[in-house]
Amino acid sequence: MILKKVEKEPRAAAYPAPAALVSAYGKRGKPNAMTAAWISNICADPVTLVVGIRDTRYTYELIVKNGCFGVNIPNVKIAKEADYFGIVSGRDVDKFKETGLTVFKGTEVKVPLIKECPINIECKLTKQVKIGTHDAFFGEVLKVYYDESIINENGSPDILLADVLAYGTGNYYSLKSIIGGYGYSRKSEQFSHLFEEIQSDD
Amino acid sequence: MILKKVEKEPRAAAYPAPAALVSAYGKRGKPNAMTAAWISNICADPVTLVVGIRDTRYTYELIVKNGCFGVNIPNVKIAKEADYFGIVSGRDVDKFKETGLTVFKGTEVKVPLIKECPINIECKLTKQVKIGTHDAFFGEVLKVYYDESIINENGSPDILLADVLAYGTGNYYSLKSIIGGYGYSRKSEQFSHLFEEIQSDD
């Protein structure tokens, strides 16, 4: 049964998203970061992600100045800290001092990365596109760090093991369980017959 | 305690993401869609999202031709269908016929939207930026549809009620529970003292 659809005016609706902490060095080498849910991987080669940042933000200014930024994926344990990083400005406070989160330095570009986040990404700014209130910053991924504890028995990182936060429709959520792996429909009874004759594309 | 970090070569790591179904009309008005996890809201005004699509994709061709596309957020109930839409091409098969998913027409632009998805978004293509293997397609959001059943008691949509899929590190996941609402650190005992004197920014 298809339920009734409610029509709404335009709004952000492509969720869930990461509650990522986008980090950059500020004045006198002081690390800063802001929470950004409007972020996504965008290209396979060169590996690139994109993040939307409002031009009034301190982090906006720092990324433009530095030409690089870090992306850090927080877990449920530091959810309050992640929220705090999104509602105050690094112009007014030292968010790291206030929350107790700590940083390590990137090796590829000059970015602060957040130790307590199970996933860290070093990015070089490669393109900046003005959209409206927000610019889209494209960052080429130069290196990725995972906490050893989030690597599964196959040697792959797992965001469920990492207990990452998901953001959407005004809330932070935790993940429950794996529904299936990419391509799992191919092996399912319901769909396997569909794969007998066709060639998949990339 | 900070666990050991494992360094990896560049790869997509900004997760979780939606397992969105990006839809467009094809030849002879036949609806098509592909699964795209590389998608995000990107701008507040004009409300805009961005999706990364490989230039070999049939959907890439259709979006360029039509100048518009739909975004549909699937739930756990149709996880296998969502996976299937990502591993076969609309050049070879009619994915809607094969899966039984059904469409309704957008009212703002000529896009097919997927009834069985609890969230549907109509987008007009406003910018296309070549990054590498993938182009970033920017879509201005013209209208959003929610299943009535995912609107909570405050009148707001909730992706937990919607039981949306989260994608990341090769798997589809379900959401477990709300950790907190945006801004909830402000009210927490741990952080409330930090808000006494500062002014938050946007």
mmCIF file of C-alpha atoms in Angstrom:
data_model
loop_
_atom_site.group_PDB
_atom_site.id
_atom_site.type_symbol
_atom_site.label_atom_id
_atom_site.label_comp_id
_atom_site.label_asym_id
_atom_site.label_seq_id
_atom_site.Cartn_x
_atom_site.Cartn_y
_atom_site.Cartn_z
ATOM 1 C CA MET A 1 0.000 0.000 0.000
ATOM 2 C CA ILE A 2 1.310 3.442 -0.947
ATOM 3 C CA LEU A 3 0.725 6.022 1.752
ATOM 4 C CA LYS A 4 -0.352 9.564 1.108
ATOM 5 C CA LYS A 5 2.390 12.005 0.067
ATOM 6 C CA VAL A 6 2.663 15.389 1.766
ATOM 7 C CA GLU A 7 4.051 18.160 -0.484
ATOM 8 C CA LYS A 8 6.477 20.661 1.032
ATOM 9 C CA GLU A 9 8.349 23.741 -0.129
ATOM 10 C CA PRO A 10 12.034 23.285 -1.072
ATOM 11 C CA ARG A 11 14.278 22.172 1.810
ATOM 12 C CA ALA A 12 17.296 19.990 2.516
ATOM 13 C CA ALA A 13 16.000 16.428 2.302
ATOM 14 C CA ALA A 14 18.801 14.208 0.956
ATOM 15 C CA TYR A 15 19.503 12.376 4.209
ATOM 16 C CA PRO A 16 21.104 10.644 6.154
ATOM 17 C CA ALA A 17 24.417 12.499 6.086
ATOM 18 C CA PRO A 18 27.587 12.441 8.165
ATOM 19 C CA ALA A 19 27.833 14.877 11.083
ATOM 20 C CA ALA A 20 31.364 15.586 9.875
ATOM 21 C CA LEU A 21 33.818 17.892 11.599
ATOM 22 C CA VAL A 22 35.587 19.981 8.961
ATOM 23 C CA SER A 23 38.884 21.164 10.362
ATOM 24 C CA ALA A 24 41.473 23.797 9.473
ATOM 25 C CA TYR A 25 44.255 25.708 11.139
ATOM 26 C CA GLY A 26 43.467 29.281 12.158
ATOM 27 C CA LYS A 27 45.451 32.228 13.400
ATOM 28 C CA ARG A 28 48.716 31.426 15.209
ATOM 29 C CA GLY A 29 48.348 27.755 14.261
ATOM 30 C CA LYS A 30 45.284 27.262 16.445
ATOM 31 C CA PRO A 31 43.170 24.353 15.205
ATOM 32 C CA ASN A 32 39.489 24.950 14.508
ATOM 33 C CA ALA A 33 36.625 22.818 13.193
ATOM 34 C CA MET A 34 32.925 23.088 12.401
ATOM 35 C CA THR A 35 30.197 20.508 12.036
ATOM 36 C CA ALA A 36 29.053 20.004 8.446
ATOM 37 C CA ALA A 37 26.352 17.570 7.407
ATOM 38 C CA TRP A 38 26.288 18.857 3.850
ATOM 39 C CA ILE A 39 29.203 16.759 2.705
ATOM 40 C CA SER A 40 29.660 13.832 0.349
ATOM 41 C CA ASN A 41 32.138 11.810 -1.616
ATOM 42 C CA ILE A 42 31.735 13.009 -5.204
ATOM 43 C CA CYS A 43 34.393 11.513 -7.507
ATOM 44 C CA ALA A 44 36.311 8.205 -7.683
ATOM 45 C CA ASP A 45 39.400 9.431 -9.563
ATOM 46 C CA PRO A 46 40.827 11.718 -8.366
ATOM 47 C CA VAL A 47 39.178 10.703 -5.088
ATOM 48 C CA THR A 48 37.283 13.850 -4.187
ATOM 49 C CA LEU A 49 34.658 14.959 -1.694
ATOM 50 C CA VAL A 50 32.538 18.088 -1.577
ATOM 51 C CA VAL A 51 31.275 20.140 1.355
ATOM 52 C CA GLY A 52 28.843 23.057 1.387
ATOM 53 C CA ILE A 53 29.866 25.920 3.699
ATOM 54 C CA ARG A 54 28.167 29.263 4.302
ATOM 55 C CA ASP A 55 30.359 32.232 3.431
ATOM 56 C CA THR A 56 29.922 33.829 6.865
ATOM 57 C CA ARG A 57 31.648 30.933 8.593
ATOM 58 C CA TYR A 58 35.092 31.185 10.129
ATOM 59 C CA THR A 59 35.970 27.798 8.621
ATOM 60 C CA TYR A 60 35.052 29.154 5.160
ATOM 61 C CA GLU A 61 37.650 31.874 5.601
ATOM 62 C CA LEU A 62 40.285 29.405 6.813
ATOM 63 C CA ILE A 63 39.786 26.939 3.958
ATOM 64 C CA VAL A 64 40.062 29.698 1.356
ATOM 65 C CA LYS A 65 43.224 30.954 3.043
ATOM 66 C CA ASN A 66 44.883 27.564 3.631
ATOM 67 C CA GLY A 67 43.821 25.762 0.433
ATOM 68 C CA CYS A 68 43.236 22.581 2.417
ATOM 69 C CA PHE A 69 40.995 21.070 5.097
ATOM 70 C CA GLY A 70 40.444 17.977 7.185
ATOM 71 C CA VAL A 71 37.266 15.910 7.444
ATOM 72 C CA ASN A 72 36.654 13.953 10.631
ATOM 73 C CA ILE A 73 33.755 11.543 11.161
ATOM 74 C CA PRO A 74 32.641 11.498 14.811
ATOM 75 C CA ASN A 75 31.043 8.596 16.647
ATOM 76 C CA VAL A 76 28.174 8.399 19.136
ATOM 77 C CA LYS A 77 30.570 8.772 22.080
ATOM 78 C CA ILE A 78 31.382 12.363 21.084
ATOM 79 C CA ALA A 79 27.938 13.312 19.736
ATOM 80 C CA LYS A 80 27.541 16.262 22.121
ATOM 81 C CA GLU A 81 30.954 17.576 21.179
ATOM 82 C CA ALA A 82 30.081 17.208 17.487
ATOM 83 C CA ASP A 83 26.893 19.195 18.044
ATOM 84 C CA TYR A 84 28.764 21.881 19.987
ATOM 85 C CA PHE A 85 31.233 22.326 17.110
ATOM 86 C CA GLY A 86 28.270 23.208 14.889
ATOM 87 C CA ILE A 87 26.596 25.885 16.967
ATOM 88 C CA VAL A 88 29.460 28.099 18.131
ATOM 89 C CA SER A 89 32.110 29.933 16.158
ATOM 90 C CA GLY A 90 35.866 29.518 16.342
ATOM 91 C CA ARG A 91 36.017 33.316 16.123
ATOM 92 C CA ASP A 92 34.665 33.421 19.691
ATOM 93 C CA VAL A 93 35.949 30.290 21.389
ATOM 94 C CA ASP A 94 38.619 27.607 21.229
ATOM 95 C CA LYS A 95 36.326 24.644 20.636
ATOM 96 C CA PHE A 96 39.090 22.122 21.272
ATOM 97 C CA LYS A 97 39.923 23.655 24.612
ATOM 98 C CA GLU A 98 36.262 23.761 25.610
ATOM 99 C CA THR A 99 35.433 20.183 24.612
ATOM 100 C CA GLY A 100 38.723 18.477 25.375
ATOM 101 C CA LEU A 101 38.944 16.959 21.895
ATOM 102 C CA THR A 102 42.513 16.695 20.656
ATOM 103 C CA VAL A 103 44.264 16.916 17.299
ATOM 104 C CA PHE A 104 47.082 15.350 15.345
ATOM 105 C CA LYS A 105 48.697 16.899 12.272
ATOM 106 C CA GLY A 106 48.101 15.737 8.730
ATOM 107 C CA THR A 107 51.166 14.611 6.803
ATOM 108 C CA GLU A 108 50.079 15.531 3.251
ATOM 109 C CA VAL A 109 48.720 19.013 3.850
ATOM 110 C CA LYS A 110 48.717 21.330 6.836
ATOM 111 C CA VAL A 111 45.474 20.304 8.534
ATOM 112 C CA PRO A 112 44.533 19.436 12.113
ATOM 113 C CA LEU A 113 42.791 16.037 12.413
ATOM 114 C CA ILE A 114 40.700 14.987 15.391
ATOM 115 C CA LYS A 115 42.046 11.989 17.292
ATOM 116 C CA GLU A 116 38.726 11.054 18.886
ATOM 117 C CA CYS A 117 37.047 10.667 15.465
ATOM 118 C CA PRO A 118 37.363 7.109 14.081
ATOM 119 C CA ILE A 119 37.769 8.351 10.489
ATOM 120 C CA ASN A 120 39.993 11.243 9.361
ATOM 121 C CA ILE A 121 40.523 12.563 5.844
ATOM 122 C CA GLU A 122 43.171 14.966 4.537
ATOM 123 C CA CYS A 123 41.966 17.132 1.649
ATOM 124 C CA LYS A 124 43.523 19.592 -0.738
ATOM 125 C CA LEU A 125 41.068 22.232 -1.986
ATOM 126 C CA THR A 126 40.826 21.793 -5.752
ATOM 127 C CA LYS A 127 37.696 23.750 -6.676
ATOM 128 C CA GLN A 128 35.391 26.260 -5.041
ATOM 129 C CA VAL A 129 31.992 26.834 -6.625
ATOM 130 C CA LYS A 130 29.626 29.592 -5.449
ATOM 131 C CA ILE A 131 26.058 28.280 -5.340
ATOM 132 C CA GLY A 132 24.148 30.810 -3.219
ATOM 133 C CA THR A 133 24.371 31.214 0.552
ATOM 134 C CA HIS A 134 26.863 28.336 0.484
ATOM 135 C CA ASP A 135 29.920 27.546 -1.600
ATOM 136 C CA ALA A 136 30.747 23.999 -2.643
ATOM 137 C CA PHE A 137 34.345 23.210 -1.682
ATOM 138 C CA PHE A 138 35.823 20.273 -3.566
ATOM 139 C CA GLY A 139 38.612 18.535 -1.733
ATOM 140 C CA GLU A 140 40.906 15.953 -3.261
ATOM 141 C CA VAL A 141 41.432 13.197 -0.708
ATOM 142 C CA LEU A 142 45.164 12.713 -0.083
ATOM 143 C CA LYS A 143 45.083 10.289 2.826
ATOM 144 C CA VAL A 144 42.541 8.515 5.044
ATOM 145 C CA TYR A 145 43.036 7.358 8.638
ATOM 146 C CA TYR A 146 40.899 4.764 10.398
ATOM 147 C CA ASP A 147 40.944 3.746 14.041
ATOM 148 C CA GLU A 148 42.307 0.209 14.125
ATOM 149 C CA SER A 149 39.197 -0.833 16.060
ATOM 150 C CA ILE A 150 36.857 -0.121 13.111
ATOM 151 C CA ILE A 151 38.634 -2.487 10.702
ATOM 152 C CA ASN A 152 36.588 -5.688 10.364
ATOM 153 C CA GLU A 153 37.780 -9.283 9.900
ATOM 154 C CA ASN A 154 38.072 -8.733 6.139
ATOM 155 C CA GLY A 155 40.461 -5.848 6.655
ATOM 156 C CA SER A 156 37.856 -3.276 5.650
ATOM 157 C CA PRO A 157 36.630 -0.287 7.664
ATOM 158 C CA ASP A 158 33.035 -0.559 8.872
ATOM 159 C CA ILE A 159 31.011 2.487 9.896
ATOM 160 C CA LEU A 160 28.864 0.294 12.159
ATOM 161 C CA LEU A 161 31.954 -0.797 14.097
ATOM 162 C CA ALA A 162 32.933 2.866 14.136
ATOM 163 C CA ASP A 163 29.505 3.709 15.621
ATOM 164 C CA VAL A 164 29.352 6.853 13.485
ATOM 165 C CA LEU A 165 26.618 9.437 13.780
ATOM 166 C CA ALA A 166 24.103 9.924 10.998
ATOM 167 C CA TYR A 167 22.465 13.336 10.659
ATOM 168 C CA GLY A 168 19.153 14.234 9.055
ATOM 169 C CA THR A 169 15.838 16.054 9.545
ATOM 170 C CA GLY A 170 17.217 17.923 12.572
ATOM 171 C CA ASN A 171 18.554 14.987 14.576
ATOM 172 C CA TYR A 172 21.642 12.880 15.133
ATOM 173 C CA TYR A 173 21.059 9.130 14.884
ATOM 174 C CA SER A 174 23.048 5.977 15.526
ATOM 175 C CA LEU A 175 23.261 3.039 13.131
ATOM 176 C CA LYS A 176 21.579 -0.262 14.004
ATOM 177 C CA SER A 177 22.689 -3.065 11.725
ATOM 178 C CA ILE A 178 23.892 -4.108 8.296
ATOM 179 C CA ILE A 179 20.990 -4.735 5.906
ATOM 180 C CA GLY A 180 23.237 -6.044 3.129
ATOM 181 C CA GLY A 181 26.449 -5.433 1.246
ATOM 182 C CA TYR A 182 26.697 -3.503 -2.010
ATOM 183 C CA GLY A 183 25.505 -5.874 -4.751
ATOM 184 C CA TYR A 184 23.694 -8.248 -2.387
ATOM 185 C CA SER A 185 20.511 -8.220 -4.464
ATOM 186 C CA ARG A 186 22.430 -10.242 -7.064
ATOM 187 C CA LYS A 187 22.561 -13.206 -4.711
ATOM 188 C CA SER A 188 19.033 -12.936 -3.353
ATOM 189 C CA GLU A 189 16.377 -15.440 -4.367
ATOM 190 C CA GLN A 190 14.032 -12.624 -5.272
ATOM 191 C CA PHE A 191 16.388 -11.016 -7.785
ATOM 192 C CA SER A 192 18.975 -13.566 -8.883
ATOM 193 C CA HIS A 193 17.029 -14.502 -12.037
ATOM 194 C CA LEU A 194 17.375 -10.906 -13.228
ATOM 195 C CA PHE A 195 21.120 -11.283 -13.475
ATOM 196 C CA GLU A 196 21.247 -14.319 -15.703
ATOM 197 C CA GLU A 197 21.623 -12.517 -18.998
ATOM 198 C CA ILE A 198 22.491 -8.931 -18.347
ATOM 199 C CA GLN A 199 25.778 -7.155 -18.007
ATOM 200 C CA SER A 200 26.051 -4.691 -15.150
ATOM 201 C CA ASP A 201 27.607 -1.317 -15.680
ATOM 202 C CA ASP A 202 29.876 0.555 -13.325
ATOM 203 C CA MET B 1 42.082 6.223 25.238
ATOM 204 C CA ILE B 2 42.942 6.989 21.617
ATOM 205 C CA LEU B 3 43.274 3.881 19.529
ATOM 206 C CA LYS B 4 45.900 3.363 16.897
ATOM 207 C CA LYS B 5 45.236 4.984 13.521
ATOM 208 C CA VAL B 6 45.659 2.971 10.334
ATOM 209 C CA GLU B 7 46.722 5.052 7.315
ATOM 210 C CA LYS B 8 45.168 4.269 3.940
ATOM 211 C CA GLU B 9 45.500 5.513 0.398
ATOM 212 C CA PRO B 10 42.818 7.952 -0.840
ATOM 213 C CA ARG B 11 39.298 6.528 -0.940
ATOM 214 C CA ALA B 12 35.676 7.538 -0.393
ATOM 215 C CA ALA B 13 35.322 7.823 3.382
ATOM 216 C CA ALA B 14 32.787 10.590 4.132
ATOM 217 C CA TYR B 15 30.006 8.312 5.340
ATOM 218 C CA PRO B 16 27.150 7.557 6.131
ATOM 219 C CA ALA B 17 25.329 8.666 2.987
ATOM 220 C CA PRO B 18 21.866 8.118 1.552
ATOM 221 C CA ALA B 19 21.351 5.182 -0.828
ATOM 222 C CA ALA B 20 19.397 7.598 -3.003
ATOM 223 C CA LEU B 21 17.652 6.653 -6.223
ATOM 224 C CA VAL B 22 18.299 9.356 -8.809
ATOM 225 C CA SER B 23 15.540 9.272 -11.411
ATOM 226 C CA ALA B 24 15.001 10.662 -14.885
ATOM 227 C CA TYR B 25 12.837 9.982 -17.905
ATOM 228 C CA GLY B 26 14.492 8.105 -20.743
ATOM 229 C CA LYS B 27 13.600 7.288 -24.312
ATOM 230 C CA ARG B 28 9.878 7.165 -25.111
ATOM 231 C CA GLY B 29 9.064 8.534 -21.658
ATOM 232 C CA LYS B 30 10.284 5.400 -19.917
ATOM 233 C CA PRO B 31 11.307 6.156 -16.315
ATOM 234 C CA ASN B 32 14.775 5.150 -15.162
ATOM 235 C CA ALA B 33 16.737 5.513 -11.923
ATOM 236 C CA MET B 34 20.140 4.631 -10.485
ATOM 237 C CA THR B 35 21.395 4.295 -6.924
ATOM 238 C CA ALA B 36 23.707 7.116 -5.862
ATOM 239 C CA ALA B 37 25.299 7.366 -2.439
ATOM 240 C CA TRP B 38 27.476 10.288 -3.466
ATOM 241 C CA ILE B 39 24.821 12.876 -2.885
ATOM 242 C CA SER B 40 24.310 15.705 -0.398
ATOM 243 C CA ASN B 41 22.419 18.872 0.347
ATOM 244 C CA ILE B 42 24.837 21.667 -0.460
ATOM 245 C CA CYS B 43 23.164 25.101 -0.241
ATOM 246 C CA ALA B 44 20.347 26.659 1.842
ATOM 247 C CA ASP B 45 19.284 29.384 -0.593
ATOM 248 C CA PRO B 46 18.558 28.499 -3.295
ATOM 249 C CA VAL B 47 17.960 25.072 -1.758
ATOM 250 C CA THR B 48 20.350 22.907 -3.742
ATOM 251 C CA LEU B 49 21.756 19.400 -3.624
ATOM 252 C CA VAL B 50 24.677 17.847 -5.456
ATOM 253 C CA VAL B 51 25.201 14.341 -6.800
ATOM 254 C CA GLY B 52 28.319 12.762 -8.295
ATOM 255 C CA ILE B 53 27.639 10.622 -11.362
ATOM 256 C CA ARG B 54 30.101 8.770 -13.598
ATOM 257 C CA ASP B 55 29.990 9.919 -17.198
ATOM 258 C CA THR B 56 29.460 6.392 -18.530
ATOM 259 C CA ARG B 57 26.105 6.102 -16.768
ATOM 260 C CA TYR B 58 22.800 6.078 -18.618
ATOM 261 C CA THR B 59 21.386 8.420 -15.945
ATOM 262 C CA TYR B 60 24.214 10.888 -16.625
ATOM 263 C CA GLU B 61 23.108 11.057 -20.250
ATOM 264 C CA LEU B 62 19.453 11.522 -19.266
ATOM 265 C CA ILE B 63 20.109 14.315 -16.760
ATOM 266 C CA VAL B 64 22.212 16.245 -19.283
ATOM 267 C CA LYS B 65 19.465 15.812 -21.883
ATOM 268 C CA ASN B 66 16.490 16.610 -19.616
ATOM 269 C CA GLY B 67 18.034 19.332 -17.435
ATOM 270 C CA CYS B 68 16.276 17.910 -14.383
ATOM 271 C CA PHE B 69 16.215 14.851 -12.124
ATOM 272 C CA GLY B 70 14.423 13.323 -9.178
ATOM 273 C CA VAL B 71 15.960 12.143 -5.903
ATOM 274 C CA ASN B 72 14.211 9.412 -3.973
ATOM 275 C CA ILE B 73 15.264 8.179 -0.528
ATOM 276 C CA PRO B 74 14.478 4.465 -0.088
ATOM 277 C CA ASN B 75 13.687 2.696 3.174
ATOM 278 C CA VAL B 76 14.753 -0.674 4.556
ATOM 279 C CA LYS B 77 11.684 -2.387 3.077
ATOM 280 C CA ILE B 78 12.990 -1.809 -0.465
ATOM 281 C CA ALA B 79 16.717 -2.194 0.284
ATOM 282 C CA LYS B 80 17.164 -5.034 -2.232
ATOM 283 C CA GLU B 81 15.433 -3.010 -4.923
ATOM 284 C CA ALA B 82 17.646 -0.009 -4.090
ATOM 285 C CA ASP B 83 20.735 -2.188 -4.440
ATOM 286 C CA TYR B 84 19.497 -3.635 -7.733
ATOM 287 C CA PHE B 85 19.030 -0.118 -9.166
ATOM 288 C CA GLY B 86 22.728 0.463 -8.548
ATOM 289 C CA ILE B 87 24.223 -2.565 -10.227
ATOM 290 C CA VAL B 88 22.353 -2.822 -13.529
ATOM 291 C CA SER B 89 21.917 -0.275 -16.304
ATOM 292 C CA GLY B 90 18.702 1.189 -17.651
ATOM 293 C CA ARG B 91 20.260 0.757 -21.093
ATOM 294 C CA ASP B 92 19.778 -3.004 -20.673
ATOM 295 C CA VAL B 93 16.676 -3.430 -18.532
ATOM 296 C CA ASP B 94 13.539 -1.682 -17.336
ATOM 297 C CA LYS B 95 14.379 -1.570 -13.640
ATOM 298 C CA PHE B 96 10.866 -0.538 -12.647
ATOM 299 C CA LYS B 97 9.330 -3.457 -14.501
ATOM 300 C CA GLU B 98 11.826 -5.880 -12.962
ATOM 301 C CA THR B 99 11.444 -4.684 -9.361
ATOM 302 C CA GLY B 100 7.782 -3.707 -9.361
ATOM 303 C CA LEU B 101 8.539 -0.229 -8.001
ATOM 304 C CA THR B 102 6.167 2.402 -9.352
ATOM 305 C CA VAL B 103 6.406 6.084 -10.243
ATOM 306 C CA PHE B 104 4.411 9.292 -10.057
ATOM 307 C CA LYS B 105 5.163 12.398 -12.085
ATOM 308 C CA GLY B 106 6.754 15.538 -10.685
ATOM 309 C CA THR B 107 4.729 18.720 -11.001
ATOM 310 C CA GLU B 108 7.585 21.265 -11.219
ATOM 311 C CA VAL B 109 9.836 19.535 -13.727
ATOM 312 C CA LYS B 110 9.443 16.464 -15.899
ATOM 313 C CA VAL B 111 10.809 13.793 -13.552
ATOM 314 C CA PRO B 112 9.590 10.375 -12.455
ATOM 315 C CA LEU B 113 9.421 9.988 -8.654
ATOM 316 C CA ILE B 114 9.292 6.657 -6.859
ATOM 317 C CA LYS B 115 6.117 6.067 -4.846
ATOM 318 C CA GLU B 116 7.625 3.432 -2.554
ATOM 319 C CA CYS B 117 10.345 5.863 -1.353
ATOM 320 C CA PRO B 118 9.249 7.861 1.727
ATOM 321 C CA ILE B 119 11.055 11.016 0.530
ATOM 322 C CA ASN B 120 11.016 12.414 -3.023
ATOM 323 C CA ILE B 121 12.730 15.530 -4.341
ATOM 324 C CA GLU B 122 12.223 17.365 -7.643
ATOM 325 C CA CYS B 123 15.383 19.046 -8.945
ATOM 326 C CA LYS B 124 16.239 21.368 -11.780
ATOM 327 C CA LEU B 125 19.842 21.002 -12.988
ATOM 328 C CA THR B 126 21.550 24.352 -12.382
ATOM 329 C CA LYS B 127 25.262 23.516 -12.686
ATOM 330 C CA GLN B 128 27.376 20.639 -13.932
ATOM 331 C CA VAL B 129 31.021 20.541 -12.857
ATOM 332 C CA LYS B 130 33.493 18.008 -14.280
ATOM 333 C CA ILE B 131 35.724 16.673 -11.490
ATOM 334 C CA GLY B 132 37.327 13.525 -12.944
ATOM 335 C CA THR B 133 35.613 10.196 -13.526
ATOM 336 C CA HIS B 134 32.478 11.797 -12.066
ATOM 337 C CA ASP B 135 30.669 15.072 -12.695
ATOM 338 C CA ALA B 136 29.027 16.986 -9.864
ATOM 339 C CA PHE B 137 25.432 17.752 -10.826
ATOM 340 C CA PHE B 138 23.891 20.591 -8.815
ATOM 341 C CA GLY B 139 20.122 20.422 -8.589
ATOM 342 C CA GLU B 140 17.944 23.210 -7.271
ATOM 343 C CA VAL B 141 15.236 21.633 -5.115
ATOM 344 C CA LEU B 142 11.813 22.716 -6.389
ATOM 345 C CA LYS B 143 9.553 20.524 -4.271
ATOM 346 C CA VAL B 144 9.824 17.819 -1.627
ATOM 347 C CA TYR B 145 7.337 15.023 -0.905
ATOM 348 C CA TYR B 146 7.157 13.023 2.315
ATOM 349 C CA ASP B 147 5.042 9.998 3.099
ATOM 350 C CA GLU B 148 2.454 11.126 5.638
ATOM 351 C CA SER B 149 3.606 8.297 7.909
ATOM 352 C CA ILE B 150 7.090 9.834 8.415
ATOM 353 C CA ILE B 151 5.790 13.152 9.802
ATOM 354 C CA ASN B 152 6.228 13.185 13.595
ATOM 355 C CA GLU B 153 4.010 14.733 16.269
ATOM 356 C CA ASN B 154 5.714 18.112 15.755
ATOM 357 C CA GLY B 155 4.780 18.129 12.098
ATOM 358 C CA SER B 156 8.376 17.467 10.994
ATOM 359 C CA PRO B 157 9.653 14.623 8.829
ATOM 360 C CA ASP B 158 11.849 12.110 10.655
ATOM 361 C CA ILE B 159 14.250 9.796 8.822
ATOM 362 C CA LEU B 160 14.004 7.282 11.684
ATOM 363 C CA LEU B 161 10.225 7.034 11.219
ATOM 364 C CA ALA B 162 10.970 6.757 7.503
ATOM 365 C CA ASP B 163 13.354 3.865 8.240
ATOM 366 C CA VAL B 164 15.743 5.131 5.574
ATOM 367 C CA LEU B 165 18.841 3.270 4.477
ATOM 368 C CA ALA B 166 22.280 4.617 5.272
ATOM 369 C CA TYR B 167 25.148 3.624 2.985
ATOM 370 C CA GLY B 168 28.854 3.508 3.742
ATOM 371 C CA THR B 169 32.011 1.364 3.590
ATOM 372 C CA GLY B 170 30.320 -1.096 1.210
ATOM 373 C CA ASN B 171 27.154 -1.803 3.168
ATOM 374 C CA TYR B 172 23.590 -0.631 3.631
ATOM 375 C CA TYR B 173 22.608 0.030 7.261
ATOM 376 C CA SER B 174 19.431 0.848 9.142
ATOM 377 C CA LEU B 175 19.126 3.609 11.734
ATOM 378 C CA LYS B 176 18.702 2.727 15.411
ATOM 379 C CA SER B 177 17.684 5.732 17.486
ATOM 380 C CA ILE B 178 17.848 9.475 17.966
ATOM 381 C CA ILE B 179 20.960 10.530 19.911
ATOM 382 C CA GLY B 180 19.907 14.173 20.139
ATOM 383 C CA GLY B 181 18.480 17.066 18.180
ATOM 384 C CA TYR B 182 20.559 19.733 16.449
ATOM 385 C CA GLY B 183 21.723 22.123 19.192
ATOM 386 C CA TYR B 184 21.104 19.676 22.058
ATOM 387 C CA SER B 185 24.585 20.197 23.526
ATOM 388 C CA ARG B 186 23.408 23.676 24.551
ATOM 389 C CA LYS B 187 20.993 22.155 27.058
ATOM 390 C CA SER B 188 23.287 19.437 28.371
ATOM 391 C CA GLU B 189 24.800 19.689 31.832
ATOM 392 C CA GLN B 190 28.229 19.027 30.382
ATOM 393 C CA PHE B 191 28.174 21.976 27.980
ATOM 394 C CA SER B 192 25.587 24.495 29.132
ATOM 395 C CA HIS B 193 28.170 26.655 30.931
ATOM 396 C CA LEU B 194 29.921 27.192 27.598
ATOM 397 C CA PHE B 195 26.922 29.040 26.259
ATOM 398 C CA GLU B 196 26.561 31.620 28.971
ATOM 399 C CA GLU B 197 28.529 34.368 27.289
ATOM 400 C CA ILE B 198 29.011 33.514 23.688
ATOM 401 C CA GLN B 199 26.944 34.254 20.654
ATOM 402 C CA SER B 200 26.491 31.375 18.246
ATOM 403 C CA ASP B 201 26.943 31.887 14.552
ATOM 404 C CA ASP B 202 24.844 30.464 11.784
#
